[in-house]
Coordinates of C-alpha atoms in Angstrom, one line a residue:
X1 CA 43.3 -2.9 14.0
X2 CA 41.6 0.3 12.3
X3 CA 38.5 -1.4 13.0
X4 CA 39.3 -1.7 16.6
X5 CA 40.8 1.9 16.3
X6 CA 37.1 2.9 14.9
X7 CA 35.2 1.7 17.1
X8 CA 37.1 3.4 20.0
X9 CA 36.3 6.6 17.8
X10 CA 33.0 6.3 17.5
X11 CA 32.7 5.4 21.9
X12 CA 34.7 8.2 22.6
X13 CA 32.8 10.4 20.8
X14 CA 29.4 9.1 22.6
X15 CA 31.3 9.0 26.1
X16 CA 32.2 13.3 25.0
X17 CA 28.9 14.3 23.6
X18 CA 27.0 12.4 26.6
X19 CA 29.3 13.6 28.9
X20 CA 28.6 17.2 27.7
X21 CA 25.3 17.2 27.5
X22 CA 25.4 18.6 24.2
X23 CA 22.2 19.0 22.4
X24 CA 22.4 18.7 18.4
X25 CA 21.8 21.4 16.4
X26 CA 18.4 20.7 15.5
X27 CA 16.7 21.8 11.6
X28 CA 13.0 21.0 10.8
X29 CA 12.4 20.1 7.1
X30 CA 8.9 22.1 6.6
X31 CA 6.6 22.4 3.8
X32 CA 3.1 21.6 2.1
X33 CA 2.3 17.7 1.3
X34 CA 4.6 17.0 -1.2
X35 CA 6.9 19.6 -0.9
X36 CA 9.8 17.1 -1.1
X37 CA 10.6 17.0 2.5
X38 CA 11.9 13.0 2.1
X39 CA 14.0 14.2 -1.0
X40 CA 15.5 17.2 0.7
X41 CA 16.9 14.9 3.7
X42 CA 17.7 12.3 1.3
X43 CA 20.6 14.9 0.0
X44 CA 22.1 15.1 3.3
X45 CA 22.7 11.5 3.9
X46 CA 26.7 12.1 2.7
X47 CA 26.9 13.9 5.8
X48 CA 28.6 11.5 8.2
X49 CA 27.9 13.8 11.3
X50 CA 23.9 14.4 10.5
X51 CA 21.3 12.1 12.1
X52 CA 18.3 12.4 9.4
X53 CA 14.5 11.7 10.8
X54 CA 12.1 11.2 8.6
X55 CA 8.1 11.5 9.1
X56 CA 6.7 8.4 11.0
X57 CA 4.4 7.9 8.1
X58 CA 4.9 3.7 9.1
X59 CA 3.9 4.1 12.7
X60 CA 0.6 6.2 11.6
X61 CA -0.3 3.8 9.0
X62 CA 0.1 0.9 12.0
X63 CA -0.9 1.2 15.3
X64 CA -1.4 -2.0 16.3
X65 CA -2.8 -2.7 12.6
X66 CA -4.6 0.0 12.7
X67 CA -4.4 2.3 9.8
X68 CA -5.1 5.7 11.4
X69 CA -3.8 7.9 8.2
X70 CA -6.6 6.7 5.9
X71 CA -8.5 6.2 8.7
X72 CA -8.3 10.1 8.8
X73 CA -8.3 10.6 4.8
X74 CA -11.7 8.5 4.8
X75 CA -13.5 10.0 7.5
X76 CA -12.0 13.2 9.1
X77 CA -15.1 14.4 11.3
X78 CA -14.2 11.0 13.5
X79 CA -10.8 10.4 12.8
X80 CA -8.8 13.6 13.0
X81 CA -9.2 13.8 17.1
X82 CA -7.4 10.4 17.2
X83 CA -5.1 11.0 14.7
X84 CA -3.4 14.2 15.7
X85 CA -3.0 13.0 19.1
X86 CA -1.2 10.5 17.8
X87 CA 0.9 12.9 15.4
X88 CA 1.8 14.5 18.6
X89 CA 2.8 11.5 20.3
X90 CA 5.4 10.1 17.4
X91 CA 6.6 13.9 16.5
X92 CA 7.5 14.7 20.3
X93 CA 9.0 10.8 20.5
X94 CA 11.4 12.7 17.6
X95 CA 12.1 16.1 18.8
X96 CA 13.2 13.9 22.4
X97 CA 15.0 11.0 20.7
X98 CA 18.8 11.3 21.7
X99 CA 20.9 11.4 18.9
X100 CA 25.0 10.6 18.3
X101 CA 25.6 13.4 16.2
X102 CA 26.2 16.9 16.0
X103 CA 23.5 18.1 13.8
X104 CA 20.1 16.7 13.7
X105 CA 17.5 17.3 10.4
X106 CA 13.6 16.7 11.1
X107 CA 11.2 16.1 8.7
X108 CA 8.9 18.6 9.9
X109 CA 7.6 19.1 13.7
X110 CA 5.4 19.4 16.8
X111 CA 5.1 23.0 15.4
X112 CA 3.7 22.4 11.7
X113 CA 1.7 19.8 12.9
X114 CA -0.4 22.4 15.3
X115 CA -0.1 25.7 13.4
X116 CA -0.8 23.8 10.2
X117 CA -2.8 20.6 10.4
X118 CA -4.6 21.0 13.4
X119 CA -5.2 25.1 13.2
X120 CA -6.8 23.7 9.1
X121 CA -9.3 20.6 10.6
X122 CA -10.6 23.5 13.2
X123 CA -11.2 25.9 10.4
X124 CA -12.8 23.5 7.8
X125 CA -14.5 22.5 10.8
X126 CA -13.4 18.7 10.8
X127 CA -12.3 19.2 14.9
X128 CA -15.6 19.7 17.1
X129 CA -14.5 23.1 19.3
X130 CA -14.2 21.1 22.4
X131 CA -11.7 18.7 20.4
X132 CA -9.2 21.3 19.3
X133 CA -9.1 22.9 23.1
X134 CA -8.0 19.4 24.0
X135 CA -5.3 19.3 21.3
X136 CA -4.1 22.8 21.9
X137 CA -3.7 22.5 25.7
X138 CA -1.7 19.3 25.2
X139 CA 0.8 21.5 22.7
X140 CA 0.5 24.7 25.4
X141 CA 1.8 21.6 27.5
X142 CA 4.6 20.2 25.4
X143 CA 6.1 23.2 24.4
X144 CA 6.0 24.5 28.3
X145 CA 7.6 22.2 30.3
X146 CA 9.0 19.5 27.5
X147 CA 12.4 21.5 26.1
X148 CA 11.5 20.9 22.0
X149 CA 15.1 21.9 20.2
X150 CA 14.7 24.2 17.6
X151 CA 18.0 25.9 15.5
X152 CA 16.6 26.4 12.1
X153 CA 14.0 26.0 9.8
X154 CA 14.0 25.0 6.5
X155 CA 11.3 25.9 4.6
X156 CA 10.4 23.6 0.6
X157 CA 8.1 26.6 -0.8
X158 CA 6.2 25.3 -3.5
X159 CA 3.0 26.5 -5.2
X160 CA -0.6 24.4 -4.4
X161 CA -1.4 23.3 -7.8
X162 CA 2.6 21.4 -8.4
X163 CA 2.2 19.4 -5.2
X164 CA -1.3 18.2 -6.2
X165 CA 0.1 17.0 -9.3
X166 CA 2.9 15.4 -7.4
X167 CA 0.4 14.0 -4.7
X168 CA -1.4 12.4 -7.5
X169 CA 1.9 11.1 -9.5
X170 CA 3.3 9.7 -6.1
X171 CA 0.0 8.0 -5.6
X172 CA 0.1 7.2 -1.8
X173 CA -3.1 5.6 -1.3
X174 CA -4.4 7.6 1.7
X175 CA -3.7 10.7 -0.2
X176 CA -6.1 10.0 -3.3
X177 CA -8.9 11.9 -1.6
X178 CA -7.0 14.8 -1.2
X179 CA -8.7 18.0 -2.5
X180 CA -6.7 20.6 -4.3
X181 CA -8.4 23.6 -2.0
X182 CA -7.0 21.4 1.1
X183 CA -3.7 21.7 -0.2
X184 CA -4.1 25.8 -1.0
X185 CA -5.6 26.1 2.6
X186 CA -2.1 24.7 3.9
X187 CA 0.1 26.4 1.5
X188 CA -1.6 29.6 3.1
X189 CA -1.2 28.3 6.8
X190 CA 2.7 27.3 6.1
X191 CA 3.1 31.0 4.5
X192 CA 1.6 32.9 7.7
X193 CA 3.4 30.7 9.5
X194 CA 6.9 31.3 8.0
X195 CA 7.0 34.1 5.6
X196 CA 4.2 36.7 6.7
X197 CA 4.3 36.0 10.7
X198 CA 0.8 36.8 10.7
X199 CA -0.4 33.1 12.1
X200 CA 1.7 31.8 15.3
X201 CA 5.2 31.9 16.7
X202 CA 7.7 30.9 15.0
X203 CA 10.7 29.3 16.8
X204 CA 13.6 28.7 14.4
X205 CA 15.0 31.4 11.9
X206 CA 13.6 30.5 8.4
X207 CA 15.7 29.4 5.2
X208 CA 13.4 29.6 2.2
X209 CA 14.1 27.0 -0.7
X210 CA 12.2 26.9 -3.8
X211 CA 10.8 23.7 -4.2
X212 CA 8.5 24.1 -7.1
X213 CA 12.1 23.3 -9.6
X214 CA 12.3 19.7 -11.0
X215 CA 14.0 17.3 -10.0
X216 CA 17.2 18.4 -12.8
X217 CA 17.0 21.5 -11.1
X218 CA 16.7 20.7 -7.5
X219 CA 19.6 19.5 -6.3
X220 CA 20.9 22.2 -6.9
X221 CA 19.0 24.5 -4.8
X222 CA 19.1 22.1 -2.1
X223 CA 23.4 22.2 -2.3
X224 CA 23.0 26.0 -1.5
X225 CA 21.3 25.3 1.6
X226 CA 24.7 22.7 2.6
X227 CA 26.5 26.4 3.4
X228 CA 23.6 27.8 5.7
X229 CA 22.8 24.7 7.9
X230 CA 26.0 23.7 8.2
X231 CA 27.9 27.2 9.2
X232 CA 25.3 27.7 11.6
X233 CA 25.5 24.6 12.9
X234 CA 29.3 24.7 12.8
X235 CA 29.1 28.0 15.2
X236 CA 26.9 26.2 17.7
X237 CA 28.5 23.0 18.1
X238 CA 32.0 25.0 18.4
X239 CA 31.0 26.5 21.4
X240 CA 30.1 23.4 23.0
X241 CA 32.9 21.4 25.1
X242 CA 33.6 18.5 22.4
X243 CA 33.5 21.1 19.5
X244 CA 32.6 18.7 16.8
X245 CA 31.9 19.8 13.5
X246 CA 30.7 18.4 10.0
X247 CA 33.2 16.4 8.2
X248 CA 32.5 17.7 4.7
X249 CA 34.2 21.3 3.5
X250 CA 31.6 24.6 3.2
X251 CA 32.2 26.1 0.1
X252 CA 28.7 27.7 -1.6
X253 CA 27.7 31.0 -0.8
X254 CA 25.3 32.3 1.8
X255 CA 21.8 32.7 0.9
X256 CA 19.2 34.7 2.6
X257 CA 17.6 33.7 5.6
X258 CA 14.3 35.2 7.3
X259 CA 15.3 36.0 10.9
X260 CA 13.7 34.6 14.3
X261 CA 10.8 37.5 15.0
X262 CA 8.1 36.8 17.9
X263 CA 5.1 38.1 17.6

């Protein structure tokens, strides 16, 4: 009987939200390589009511058995085209993919992946000029006429020289060849992006993190962030019809966030 009794929960809650036509309060995870993105959603999996998405890291390391992440690594000049179309592809496949819950955690976006990745290979000269036009229409498209949801991002500051280190302890294979100026070049794009607002639009409010503490230490600074995702979240989804709400308690203070400024 209660299992009966769930499962009649869990289809009235589709039938409400679909019904609705509620979209989830949506949070991208952002930061350097080896920031602790993974980590940081892994925190929020005791959230019953938060759909986590990780980076498709699987998908880009198979396409049809093709490898196109160290395809990339091993020879950028011909591989980056091909490889951030493809990161556009599987990163707008996430920003579209419905979801049964009322808060939704990304681990970054369409966004990073342009203002970041793509804007770096054009300046270190790895996309030809005619290459990049072709990838930057394509996100002038997306971000025209496909709605991308965007409440809030969180933002894993950490300093160039600790996620080299981590790169190299985590030793992903494809990420071996990584030089440590590559990583300072994106450290720099990620901060005009989010803190300075010197490089791009940015289309979320900002919650800084520090993500250079250990792993004693970070948990801790990720539970402050619980308050700020969730009250926010809390306020959006309670104006929608079905009002539903995360099931754990808020009970940690506010911390600062960097508000939404266009440039």
């Amino acid at each position: 009987m209660f299992r009966i009794g769930k499962c009649l929960k869990k289809y009235y809650r589709l039938h409400v939200m679909a019904a609705s036509h509620t979209k989830p309060f949506t949070v991208l995870v952002e930061g350097n390589i080896g920031s602790g993105k993974t980590t940081f959603l892994e925190h929020f999996t005791q959230f019953e009511d938060i759909t986590l998405l990780t980076e498709p890291v699987e998908e880009w390391r198979n396409l049809h058995g093709w490898n196109l992440l160290d395809l990339m690594y091993k020879d950028p000049s011909k591989w980056a085209m091909t490889f951030q179309a493809y990161v556009s592809l599987t990163m707008l496949e996430m920003h579209r993919r419905p979801t049964n819950t009322p808060i939704k955690l990304m681990e970054r976006s369409i966004f990073s992946a342009r203002y970041c990745f793509v804007e770096q290979m054009m300046r270190l000269g790895t996309l030809h000029p005619a290459q990049f036009a072709v990838l930057d229409e394509w996100f002038k498209f997306i971000n025209c006429e496909i709605p991308v949801q965007a409440d809030l991002i969180v933002y894993l500051k950490t300093s160039p020289l600790i996620v080299y280190e981590r790169i190299k302890k985590r030793a992903r294979s494809e990420e071996q060849c990584v030089p440590l100026n590559y990583i300072e070049e994106l450290h720099k794009l990620h901060e005009d992006w989010l803190i300075n607002r010197t490089h791009a639009e940015c289309p979320a409010p900002v919650l800084v993190l520090d993500a250079d503490l250990d792993l004693s230490q970070i948990t801790e600074e990720y539970k402050k962030s619980e308050h700020q995702i969730l009250r926010r979240a809390v306020n959006v989804v309670m104006q929608s019809p079905n009002k539903l709400s995360p099931k754990k308690p808020m009970t940690r203070n506010a911390i600062q966030i960097i508000p939404h400024i266009k440039l």
